[in-house]
Coordinates of C-alpha atoms (C1' of nucleotides) in Angstrom, one line a residue:
Chain A
M1 CA -33.7 -2.0 11.2
L2 CA -30.2 -0.5 11.5
T3 CA -28.8 2.9 10.4
I4 CA -25.6 2.6 8.7
G5 CA -23.8 3.9 12.1
R6 CA -25.4 1.0 14.0
L7 CA -24.5 -1.5 11.3
A8 CA -21.1 -0.3 11.5
S9 CA -20.6 -0.3 15.2
Y10 CA -22.3 -3.8 15.5
A11 CA -19.6 -5.0 13.0
G12 CA -16.8 -2.7 14.5
V13 CA -16.1 -1.1 11.3
T14 CA -16.0 2.5 10.2
I15 CA -19.2 4.1 8.4
R16 CA -16.9 5.2 5.6
A17 CA -15.9 1.5 5.2
V18 CA -19.3 0.4 4.9
R19 CA -20.0 2.8 2.1
H20 CA -16.6 1.9 0.5
Y21 CA -18.1 -1.7 0.3
H22 CA -21.2 -0.8 -1.1
Q23 CA -19.2 1.2 -3.7
I24 CA -17.2 -1.8 -5.0
G25 CA -20.4 -4.0 -4.8
L26 CA -19.1 -6.0 -1.6
L27 CA -22.2 -5.1 0.3
P28 CA -25.3 -5.0 -1.6
E29 CA -27.0 -1.3 -1.3
P30 CA -29.8 -1.8 1.1
E31 CA -33.4 -0.2 1.0
R32 CA -33.7 3.5 1.7
D33 CA -36.2 5.0 4.0
A34 CA -38.5 8.0 3.5
S35 CA -35.5 10.3 4.1
G36 CA -33.0 8.6 2.3
Y37 CA -31.3 6.8 5.1
R38 CA -29.9 3.3 4.2
T39 CA -31.8 0.7 6.4
Y40 CA -30.1 -2.6 7.3
D41 CA -31.3 -5.9 8.4
A42 CA -29.2 -8.5 10.6
D43 CA -28.1 -10.2 7.4
A44 CA -26.2 -7.3 6.4
V45 CA -24.5 -7.3 9.9
V46 CA -23.4 -11.0 9.2
R47 CA -22.1 -10.3 5.8
L48 CA -20.3 -7.4 6.9
V49 CA -18.6 -9.4 9.8
R50 CA -17.5 -11.7 7.4
I51 CA -16.0 -9.2 5.0
R52 CA -14.0 -7.8 7.9
T53 CA -13.0 -11.1 9.0
L54 CA -11.4 -12.0 5.6
A55 CA -10.1 -8.4 5.3
E56 CA -8.6 -8.6 8.6
A57 CA -6.8 -11.7 7.6
G58 CA -5.1 -9.9 4.7
V59 CA -7.7 -10.9 1.8
P60 CA -7.8 -8.1 -0.9
L61 CA -11.0 -6.8 -0.9
A62 CA -11.2 -7.8 -4.7
W63 CA -11.3 -11.4 -3.7
V64 CA -13.4 -11.3 -0.8
R65 CA -16.7 -11.4 -2.8
E66 CA -15.5 -14.8 -4.4
L67 CA -14.2 -16.2 -1.1
L68 CA -17.7 -15.4 0.6
D69 CA -19.4 -18.3 -1.4
A70 CA -16.7 -20.5 -2.7
D71 CA -16.7 -24.1 -2.2
P72 CA -14.3 -25.4 0.2
A73 CA -11.7 -26.4 -2.4
A74 CA -11.6 -23.1 -4.2
F75 CA -11.6 -21.4 -0.9
A76 CA -8.5 -23.3 0.5
A77 CA -6.8 -22.7 -2.9
A78 CA -7.4 -19.0 -2.5
I79 CA -6.2 -19.0 1.2
S80 CA -3.0 -20.4 0.2
E81 CA -2.4 -18.1 -2.9
I82 CA -3.1 -15.2 -0.6
D83 CA -0.6 -16.8 2.1
R84 CA 1.9 -17.0 -0.4
Q85 CA 1.5 -13.4 -1.4
L86 CA 1.8 -12.5 2.2
R87 CA 5.2 -14.3 2.5
T88 CA 6.6 -12.7 -0.4
R89 CA 5.5 -9.2 1.0
I90 CA 7.2 -10.1 4.4
R91 CA 10.3 -11.4 2.5
T92 CA 10.6 -8.1 0.9
L93 CA 10.0 -6.0 4.2
R94 CA 12.9 -8.4 5.7
E95 CA 15.1 -7.6 2.7
H96 CA 14.5 -4.0 3.2
R97 CA 15.3 -4.2 6.8
R98 CA 18.5 -6.0 5.7
R99 CA 19.4 -3.3 3.3
I100 CA 18.8 -0.5 5.8
A101 CA 21.0 -2.1 8.3
L102 CA 23.5 -1.9 5.7
L103 CA 23.2 1.7 4.7
G104 CA 26.0 3.9 5.5
C105 CA 25.3 7.8 5.7
G106 CA 26.5 10.8 3.6
D107 CA 29.6 9.9 1.5
S108 CA 29.5 6.3 1.9
L109 CA 25.7 6.1 0.8
A110 CA 25.5 3.8 -2.4
V111 CA 29.0 3.1 -2.3
P112 CA 30.1 -0.5 -1.9
A113 CA 32.4 -1.4 0.9
E114 CA 35.3 -2.3 -1.2
V115 CA 35.0 1.1 -2.7
V116 CA 34.8 2.9 0.8
D117 CA 38.1 0.9 1.5
Y118 CA 39.9 2.1 -1.7
L119 CA 38.8 5.6 -1.1
D120 CA 40.4 5.4 2.5
R121 CA 43.7 4.3 1.0
L122 CA 43.6 7.2 -1.5
R123 CA 43.1 9.5 1.5
A124 CA 45.9 8.0 3.2
I125 CA 48.4 8.6 0.4
G126 CA 47.3 12.2 0.4
A127 CA 44.9 12.4 -2.5
P128 CA 43.0 15.8 -2.4
E129 CA 39.2 15.5 -1.2
A130 CA 37.9 16.8 -4.6
V131 CA 39.9 13.7 -6.2
I132 CA 38.4 11.5 -3.8
E133 CA 34.9 12.7 -4.3
A134 CA 35.1 12.4 -8.1
E135 CA 36.4 8.8 -7.7
R136 CA 33.5 8.1 -5.1
D137 CA 31.0 9.2 -7.6
A138 CA 32.5 7.6 -10.4
W139 CA 32.5 4.3 -8.7
I140 CA 28.9 5.1 -7.4
L141 CA 28.0 4.7 -11.3
V142 CA 30.1 1.6 -12.0
A143 CA 28.6 -0.1 -9.0
A144 CA 25.1 0.8 -10.1
R145 CA 25.9 -0.9 -13.5
W146 CA 28.0 -3.9 -12.7
P147 CA 27.9 -4.3 -9.0
E148 CA 29.2 -8.0 -9.4
A149 CA 32.8 -6.4 -10.8
I150 CA 33.4 -4.1 -8.1
P151 CA 35.5 -6.5 -5.8
A152 CA 37.7 -7.2 -8.9
F153 CA 38.0 -3.4 -10.1
M154 CA 38.9 -2.5 -6.5
A155 CA 41.5 -5.2 -5.9
D156 CA 43.0 -3.9 -9.1
K157 CA 43.1 -0.5 -7.9
V158 CA 44.0 -1.1 -4.6
A159 CA 47.1 -3.0 -6.1
Q160 CA 48.1 0.1 -8.4
L161 CA 48.4 2.1 -5.1
A162 CA 51.4 -0.2 -4.3
D163 CA 53.2 1.2 -7.1
P164 CA 55.4 4.3 -6.2
K165 CA 54.9 6.0 -9.3
V166 CA 51.3 6.2 -8.7
V167 CA 51.8 7.4 -5.1
R168 CA 54.0 10.3 -6.6
L169 CA 51.4 11.1 -9.2
Y170 CA 48.8 11.6 -6.2
R171 CA 51.4 13.7 -4.5
L172 CA 51.9 16.0 -7.5
V173 CA 47.9 16.3 -7.9
S174 CA 47.8 17.0 -4.4
R175 CA 50.2 19.7 -4.7
L176 CA 48.5 21.0 -7.9
A177 CA 45.2 21.2 -6.0
E178 CA 46.8 23.8 -3.8
N179 CA 48.5 25.6 -6.6
S180 CA 46.9 25.1 -9.7
A181 CA 48.6 28.0 -11.4
D182 CA 52.1 26.4 -11.2
D183 CA 52.9 25.5 -15.0
A184 CA 56.1 23.6 -14.2
L185 CA 54.0 21.4 -12.0
L186 CA 51.4 20.8 -14.3
R187 CA 54.0 19.5 -16.9
E188 CA 55.6 17.5 -14.1
T189 CA 52.2 16.0 -13.5
A190 CA 51.7 15.3 -17.2
D191 CA 54.7 13.6 -17.5
A192 CA 54.2 11.2 -14.5
M193 CA 50.8 10.6 -16.1
I194 CA 52.2 9.6 -19.2
D195 CA 54.6 7.7 -17.7
L196 CA 52.0 5.5 -16.2
F197 CA 50.2 5.3 -19.3
E198 CA 53.2 3.9 -21.3
Q199 CA 54.0 1.5 -18.5
A200 CA 50.4 0.2 -18.4
A201 CA 50.9 -0.1 -22.4
A202 CA 53.9 -2.0 -22.2
R203 CA 52.5 -4.6 -19.8
G204 CA 49.2 -4.9 -21.8
E205 CA 47.0 -3.5 -19.5
L206 CA 45.3 -1.4 -21.8
D207 CA 44.1 -4.1 -24.0
W208 CA 41.2 -5.5 -22.1
Q209 CA 40.2 -2.2 -21.2
D210 CA 37.3 -2.4 -23.9
E211 CA 36.1 -5.6 -22.2
A212 CA 35.9 -4.3 -18.9
M213 CA 34.0 -1.0 -19.8
P214 CA 32.3 -1.6 -23.2
D215 CA 30.3 1.3 -23.3
A216 CA 31.9 4.4 -24.7
A217 CA 29.3 6.9 -23.5
F218 CA 29.5 5.5 -20.0
V219 CA 33.4 6.0 -20.1
R220 CA 32.9 9.6 -21.3
L221 CA 30.4 10.3 -18.4
L222 CA 33.1 8.8 -15.8
D223 CA 35.6 11.2 -17.4
S224 CA 33.2 13.9 -16.7
F225 CA 33.8 13.6 -13.1
V226 CA 37.4 13.9 -13.4
D227 CA 36.9 17.1 -15.6
G228 CA 34.7 18.6 -12.9
V229 CA 37.5 18.0 -10.2
H230 CA 39.3 21.5 -10.9
P231 CA 39.6 23.9 -13.9
A232 CA 43.4 22.9 -14.1
V233 CA 42.3 19.5 -15.3
G234 CA 41.4 20.9 -18.6
R235 CA 44.8 21.9 -19.0
L236 CA 46.3 18.8 -18.0
R237 CA 44.2 17.1 -20.4
E238 CA 45.4 19.4 -23.3
L239 CA 49.0 18.7 -22.2
I240 CA 48.4 15.0 -22.3
A241 CA 46.5 15.3 -25.5
E242 CA 49.6 17.1 -27.4
R243 CA 51.6 13.9 -26.5
G244 CA 49.1 11.6 -27.8
W245 CA 47.3 10.3 -25.2
I246 CA 43.4 10.5 -24.6
G247 CA 40.7 9.8 -22.0
W248 CA 40.9 9.3 -18.2
N249 CA 39.1 6.1 -17.6
R250 CA 39.9 4.4 -20.7
V251 CA 43.1 5.8 -22.2
E252 CA 44.2 5.4 -25.8
R253 CA 47.2 6.5 -27.8
R254 CA 46.5 8.4 -30.7
A255 CA 48.4 10.4 -33.5
P256 CA 49.6 13.6 -31.7
Chain B
M1 CA 25.0 14.6 -21.6
L2 CA 22.3 12.1 -21.0
T3 CA 18.7 11.6 -22.1
I4 CA 16.4 10.7 -19.6
G5 CA 16.2 7.0 -20.9
R6 CA 20.1 6.6 -20.5
L7 CA 20.1 8.4 -17.2
A8 CA 17.5 5.7 -15.9
S9 CA 19.1 2.7 -17.5
Y10 CA 22.5 3.7 -15.8
A11 CA 20.6 3.9 -12.5
G12 CA 18.5 0.9 -13.1
V13 CA 15.3 2.7 -12.8
T14 CA 12.3 3.3 -15.1
I15 CA 12.0 6.4 -17.0
R16 CA 8.7 6.9 -15.3
A17 CA 10.5 6.9 -11.9
V18 CA 12.8 9.6 -12.8
R19 CA 9.9 11.7 -14.1
H20 CA 8.2 11.0 -10.7
Y21 CA 11.1 12.2 -8.8
H22 CA 11.1 15.3 -10.6
Q23 CA 7.6 15.7 -9.8
I24 CA 8.0 15.3 -6.1
G25 CA 11.4 17.4 -6.4
L26 CA 13.5 14.6 -5.3
L27 CA 15.5 15.1 -8.1
P28 CA 16.1 18.5 -9.7
E29 CA 14.7 19.1 -13.0
P30 CA 17.6 19.5 -15.6
E31 CA 18.4 21.7 -18.5
R32 CA 16.5 21.1 -21.7
D33 CA 17.9 20.9 -25.0
A34 CA 16.2 22.7 -28.1
S35 CA 13.6 20.1 -28.7
G36 CA 12.4 20.2 -24.9
Y37 CA 14.5 16.9 -24.0
R38 CA 16.0 16.8 -20.6
T39 CA 19.9 16.7 -20.7
Y40 CA 21.4 15.2 -17.5
D41 CA 25.0 15.2 -16.4
A42 CA 26.8 12.4 -14.4
D43 CA 26.0 14.0 -11.1
A44 CA 22.1 13.4 -11.6
V45 CA 23.2 9.7 -12.0
V46 CA 25.0 9.8 -8.8
R47 CA 22.1 11.4 -7.1
L48 CA 19.4 9.1 -8.7
V49 CA 21.5 5.9 -7.6
R50 CA 21.4 7.1 -3.9
I51 CA 17.7 7.8 -4.3
R52 CA 17.1 4.4 -5.2
T53 CA 19.5 2.9 -2.6
L54 CA 17.5 4.4 -0.3
A55 CA 14.1 3.6 -1.6
E56 CA 15.3 0.0 -2.3
A57 CA 16.0 -0.3 1.5
G58 CA 12.5 0.7 2.4
V59 CA 12.7 4.3 2.8
P60 CA 9.7 6.2 2.0
L61 CA 10.3 9.0 -0.7
A62 CA 9.1 11.5 1.4
W63 CA 12.0 11.1 3.7
V64 CA 14.7 10.4 1.1
R65 CA 15.4 14.2 0.4
E66 CA 16.2 14.8 4.2
L67 CA 18.3 11.8 4.2
L68 CA 20.3 12.5 1.3
D69 CA 21.9 15.3 3.2
A70 CA 21.4 14.5 6.7
D71 CA 24.1 14.5 9.2
P72 CA 25.3 11.1 10.7
A73 CA 23.2 11.6 13.8
A74 CA 19.8 12.4 12.2
F75 CA 20.6 9.8 9.4
A76 CA 21.1 7.0 12.3
A77 CA 17.9 8.3 13.9
A78 CA 15.8 8.2 10.7
I79 CA 17.0 4.9 9.8
S80 CA 16.1 3.3 13.1
E81 CA 12.6 5.0 12.7
I82 CA 12.2 3.5 9.6
D83 CA 13.4 0.0 10.6
R84 CA 10.8 0.3 13.5
Q85 CA 8.1 0.9 10.9
L86 CA 9.5 -1.9 8.9
R87 CA 8.9 -4.2 11.8
T88 CA 5.5 -3.0 12.5
R89 CA 4.6 -4.0 9.0
I90 CA 6.0 -7.3 9.2
R91 CA 4.5 -8.0 12.4
T92 CA 1.0 -7.0 10.9
L93 CA 1.6 -9.1 7.9
R94 CA 2.7 -12.1 10.2
E95 CA -0.7 -11.4 12.2
H96 CA -2.5 -11.8 8.8
R97 CA -0.9 -15.0 8.0
R98 CA -1.7 -16.3 11.4
R99 CA -5.4 -15.4 10.8
I100 CA -5.6 -16.6 7.4
A101 CA -4.5 -20.1 8.6
L102 CA -7.3 -20.0 11.1
L103 CA -10.0 -19.1 8.3
G104 CA -12.5 -21.9 8.0
C105 CA -14.5 -21.6 4.9
G106 CA -18.2 -21.2 3.9
D107 CA -20.4 -21.7 7.2
S108 CA -17.5 -21.5 9.7
L109 CA -16.3 -18.4 8.4
A110 CA -16.2 -15.7 11.2
V111 CA -17.8 -18.4 13.5
P112 CA -15.6 -18.9 16.9
A113 CA -14.4 -22.7 17.2
E114 CA -16.6 -22.9 20.4
V115 CA -19.7 -22.0 18.4
V116 CA -19.1 -24.4 15.6
D117 CA -18.8 -27.2 18.3
Y118 CA -22.3 -25.8 19.7
L119 CA -23.7 -25.9 16.4
D120 CA -22.4 -29.6 15.6
R121 CA -24.0 -30.6 18.9
L122 CA -27.5 -29.1 17.9
R123 CA -27.1 -30.9 14.4
A124 CA -26.5 -33.9 16.4
I125 CA -29.5 -33.8 18.3
G126 CA -31.7 -33.2 15.0
A127 CA -31.9 -29.5 14.9
P128 CA -33.1 -28.3 11.5
E129 CA -30.6 -26.9 9.2
A130 CA -32.5 -23.5 8.9
V131 CA -32.4 -23.3 12.9
I132 CA -28.6 -24.3 12.8
E133 CA -28.2 -21.2 10.3
A134 CA -30.1 -18.7 12.3
E135 CA -28.1 -19.8 15.4
R136 CA -24.8 -19.2 13.6
D137 CA -25.6 -15.9 12.3
A138 CA -26.9 -14.5 15.7
W139 CA -23.5 -15.9 17.2
I140 CA -21.6 -14.3 14.5
L141 CA -23.2 -11.0 15.7
V142 CA -22.5 -11.8 19.4
A143 CA -19.0 -12.7 18.6
A144 CA -18.3 -9.5 16.8
R145 CA -19.5 -7.3 19.6
W146 CA -18.1 -9.5 22.6
P147 CA -15.6 -12.1 21.4
E148 CA -14.4 -12.6 25.0
A149 CA -18.1 -13.7 26.3
I150 CA -18.2 -16.3 23.6
P151 CA -16.8 -19.3 25.5
A152 CA -19.0 -18.8 28.6
F153 CA -22.0 -18.2 26.5
M154 CA -21.2 -21.6 24.4
A155 CA -20.5 -23.4 27.9
D156 CA -23.8 -22.5 29.1
K157 CA -25.7 -23.5 25.9
V158 CA -23.9 -26.9 25.6
A159 CA -24.8 -27.4 29.2
Q160 CA -28.6 -26.6 28.4
L161 CA -28.5 -29.5 25.6
A162 CA -27.9 -31.9 28.5
D163 CA -31.6 -31.2 29.6
P164 CA -34.0 -33.7 28.0
K165 CA -36.6 -30.9 27.9
V166 CA -34.3 -29.0 25.5
V167 CA -33.6 -31.9 23.5
R168 CA -37.4 -32.6 23.1
L169 CA -38.1 -29.0 22.1
Y170 CA -35.6 -29.4 19.1
R171 CA -37.3 -32.4 18.3
L172 CA -40.8 -30.9 18.2
V173 CA -39.2 -27.9 16.1
S174 CA -37.8 -30.2 13.8
R175 CA -41.1 -32.1 12.8
L176 CA -42.5 -28.6 12.6
A177 CA -40.0 -27.6 10.1
E178 CA -41.3 -30.7 8.0
N179 CA -45.1 -29.9 8.7
S180 CA -45.7 -26.4 9.6
A181 CA -49.4 -26.9 8.9
D182 CA -50.0 -29.1 12.0
D183 CA -51.5 -26.9 14.5
A184 CA -51.6 -29.3 17.3
L185 CA -47.8 -29.7 16.8
L186 CA -47.6 -25.9 16.8
R187 CA -49.2 -25.7 20.4
E188 CA -47.3 -28.6 21.6
T189 CA -44.0 -26.7 20.6
A190 CA -45.3 -23.4 22.4
D191 CA -46.0 -25.6 25.5
A192 CA -42.5 -27.2 25.5
M193 CA -41.0 -23.6 25.2
I194 CA -43.0 -22.0 27.9
D195 CA -42.4 -24.7 29.9
L196 CA -38.7 -24.0 29.5
F197 CA -39.2 -20.5 30.1
E198 CA -40.7 -21.2 33.2
Q199 CA -38.3 -23.4 34.5
A200 CA -35.5 -20.8 33.7
A201 CA -37.7 -18.4 35.4
A202 CA -38.0 -20.5 38.6
R203 CA -34.1 -21.2 38.8
G204 CA -33.6 -17.2 38.4
E205 CA -31.8 -17.6 35.1
L206 CA -33.8 -14.8 33.5
D207 CA -32.4 -12.5 36.2
W208 CA -29.2 -11.7 34.6
Q209 CA -30.0 -11.7 30.9
D210 CA -30.1 -8.0 31.1
E211 CA -26.4 -7.9 32.2
A212 CA -25.4 -10.5 29.5
M213 CA -27.1 -8.5 26.9
P214 CA -27.6 -4.9 27.7
D215 CA -28.5 -3.8 24.3
A216 CA -32.3 -4.0 23.6
A217 CA -32.0 -3.0 20.0
F218 CA -29.1 -5.6 19.5
V219 CA -31.4 -8.3 21.0
R220 CA -34.4 -7.4 18.6
L221 CA -31.6 -7.9 15.9
L222 CA -30.8 -11.4 17.4
D223 CA -34.5 -12.2 17.4
S224 CA -35.2 -11.2 13.8
F225 CA -32.6 -14.3 12.9
V226 CA -35.3 -16.5 14.7
D227 CA -38.3 -14.8 13.0
G228 CA -36.5 -15.6 9.6
V229 CA -36.3 -19.1 10.1
H230 CA -39.7 -20.1 8.8
P231 CA -43.1 -18.5 8.5
A232 CA -44.4 -20.7 11.2
V233 CA -42.3 -18.9 13.8
G234 CA -44.6 -16.1 13.6
R235 CA -47.5 -18.1 14.5
L236 CA -45.4 -19.7 17.5
R237 CA -44.7 -16.1 18.8
E238 CA -48.3 -15.2 18.7
L239 CA -48.9 -18.5 20.6
I240 CA -46.5 -17.8 23.1
A241 CA -47.6 -14.1 23.5
E242 CA -50.9 -15.0 24.5
R243 CA -49.6 -17.0 27.4
G244 CA -47.7 -13.7 28.5
W245 CA -44.1 -14.5 27.2
I246 CA -42.1 -12.0 24.8
G247 CA -38.9 -12.5 23.0
W248 CA -36.7 -15.3 22.0
N249 CA -33.1 -14.2 22.9
R250 CA -34.2 -12.3 25.8
V251 CA -37.6 -13.5 27.2
E252 CA -39.6 -11.6 29.7
R253 CA -43.1 -12.4 31.1
R254 CA -45.7 -9.8 30.5
A255 CA -49.2 -9.4 31.4
P256 CA -51.3 -11.4 28.9
Chain C
dT1 C1' 8.9 10.0 -47.3
dG2 C1' 8.1 6.7 -44.3
dC3 C1' 9.5 4.2 -40.3
dG4 C1' 11.0 2.8 -35.8
dG5 C1' 12.7 4.0 -31.6
dG6 C1' 13.5 7.9 -28.8
dG7 C1' 11.3 12.1 -26.2
dT8 C1' 7.2 15.3 -24.2
dT9 C1' 3.2 16.5 -21.1
dG10 C1' -1.3 14.8 -19.3
dA11 C1' -4.5 11.9 -17.1
dC12 C1' -6.2 7.7 -15.0
dG13 C1' -5.4 3.5 -12.1
dC14 C1' -4.2 0.6 -8.2
dT15 C1' -5.4 -0.3 -2.6
dG16 C1' -8.8 0.8 1.3
dC17 C1' -10.4 3.7 3.0
dG18 C1' -9.7 8.9 6.0
dT19 C1' -11.0 13.4 5.8
dC20 C1' -13.2 17.6 4.4
dA21 C1' -17.2 20.0 2.1
dA22 C1' -22.0 21.2 2.3
dG23 C1' -25.7 20.0 3.2
dG24 C1' -30.5 17.4 5.1
dT25 C1' -32.9 14.7 9.2
dC26 C1' -34.0 13.3 14.1
dA27 C1' -34.8 13.7 18.7
dA28 C1' -34.5 16.6 23.0
dG29 C1' -34.5 20.6 25.5
dC30 C1' -35.8 25.3 26.0
Chain D
dG1 C1' -41.4 26.8 17.4
dC2 C1' -36.5 27.2 18.0
dT3 C1' -31.9 25.7 18.6
dT4 C1' -28.6 22.2 19.3
dG5 C1' -26.0 18.1 18.5
dA6 C1' -25.7 13.7 16.7
dC7 C1' -26.6 11.3 12.7
dC8 C1' -27.1 10.9 7.7
dT9 C1' -26.5 12.0 2.3
dT10 C1' -23.4 12.6 -1.9
dG11 C1' -19.4 14.0 -3.8
dA12 C1' -14.6 14.6 -4.2
dC13 C1' -9.5 14.8 -3.0
dG14 C1' -5.5 12.4 -0.9
dC15 C1' -2.2 8.7 0.5
dA16 C1' 2.7 6.0 -2.3
dG17 C1' 4.9 4.8 -6.0
dC18 C1' 4.8 4.6 -9.9
dG19 C1' 2.5 1.6 -14.6
dT20 C1' 0.3 2.5 -18.3
dC21 C1' -2.3 4.6 -22.1
dA22 C1' -3.0 8.7 -25.1
dA23 C1' -1.8 12.0 -28.3
dC24 C1' 2.0 14.2 -30.1
dC25 C1' 7.2 15.9 -31.2
dC26 C1' 12.1 14.6 -32.6
dC27 C1' 15.8 12.1 -34.9
dG28 C1' 18.3 9.0 -37.8
dC29 C1' 18.1 5.6 -41.5
dA30 C1' 16.8 3.1 -45.9

DNA sequence: TGCGGGGTTGACGCTGCGTCAAGGTCAAGC
DNA sequence: GCTTGACCTTGACGCAGCGTCAACCCCGCA
């Protein structure tokens, strides 16, 4: 007759594991001796070893009991099902490895490569860091909702940067970032933006905005990044609104 | 301003996950509105997306917080550590797959291949099923404690089966299994066993028993399988003991 | 006013044990 | 007979990352 400790050591498991198996009914509770100790016989060791054999092969304990006395067909079926699950988990972990290898750090975390490229171009034409961060955050949101649309969006945005008017606007914004009290500069910036808005309207580029961004609340959310860039943005928004334009990420002409 | 549901849907996570991140301090608790609803801003979405990006790459949540504002060097170090852990887990699962593919079912569960072979030979010479089961269970215990010793043990046991005396003994045992009341048969079996014991003793085969099986309690445990085969085994043990021999798996000569 | 679809906190469940906590038991040495 | 140390007992929390009730509040709409 064995104590729990000897049983466990014969089977190569911990005492805690044995008690756990009792608790979940995998190993029957044996007789107790006068002092309450569990007393095991050799059959318990055999059963325990079999339990471990299955458990160490990745069989969930919940399935072990049925497997221990399953006929060959059921056994084989269960084994192949468990193997399937193991394969799935391995695939998941491999996917994790793939993703973790792609992770950039800090700024570029959660930002698709196309967006990183676009932000670099913005930086190259002298956009202020605050603007770039706002763009980055906004594109993080867009990428989370429509990851597949990012390449097209970015191709579009990069193409826009070829327009000298756009570059000039960013220059103005950059100067404004350093001297936001300059009212003439503010007006000049507003003019430049409206010029671009009107150009876009003339080319019909505003017409498919609704399809690209169908969610008004989401667009307001994106706008909030722009508003957070600098206090002067509020003034800018007012100036532009006075001239009948509303919105940053989806612009509309309204009665002034 | 967003409710928790919109926040979650923008970031592609469940509401429960967001609350969980609050609970573990990964995402700061936002302001509440008059009715107690949490009100989020766009920055919360960005942070949440970043958390998900890391979590979906297999980063444990406990590490996400530090990673979110780690410098590139620390970030890279953490990433490589996490990748190491992922590789370890993949190796573990692959080992599970390997083992599960090797699992026999029912009888052969937890029995090494060499033992299966030996049991088949026993069956071939006509050993009764009860004896084979007892052998099987005993070898399960031995294999659990000294798996590396099994091939040598089995080579030895298989070699023994070449001895006609051993084969004859199993024949007797087999007849005894069918007719345990036959006293003459019982005595003949005892004689056959003692003959083998003495032959082994003469060849010095009993001398290294202690080295092979140093644990007396363990040997008693193995013996208990033999005792459980059939009630007649008890009679057999007495008969043999009268002639000065004790034990099944490790035999000793004692003063009768 | 009722209904459906939000939101709130609190708590248990899952997996397979590890790890205290707070004791009772046993064999051995003094 | 007493201590010591190794072993046994039950009970309960902890772990990772949420899923899933339960029980209740809030809001807009017919």
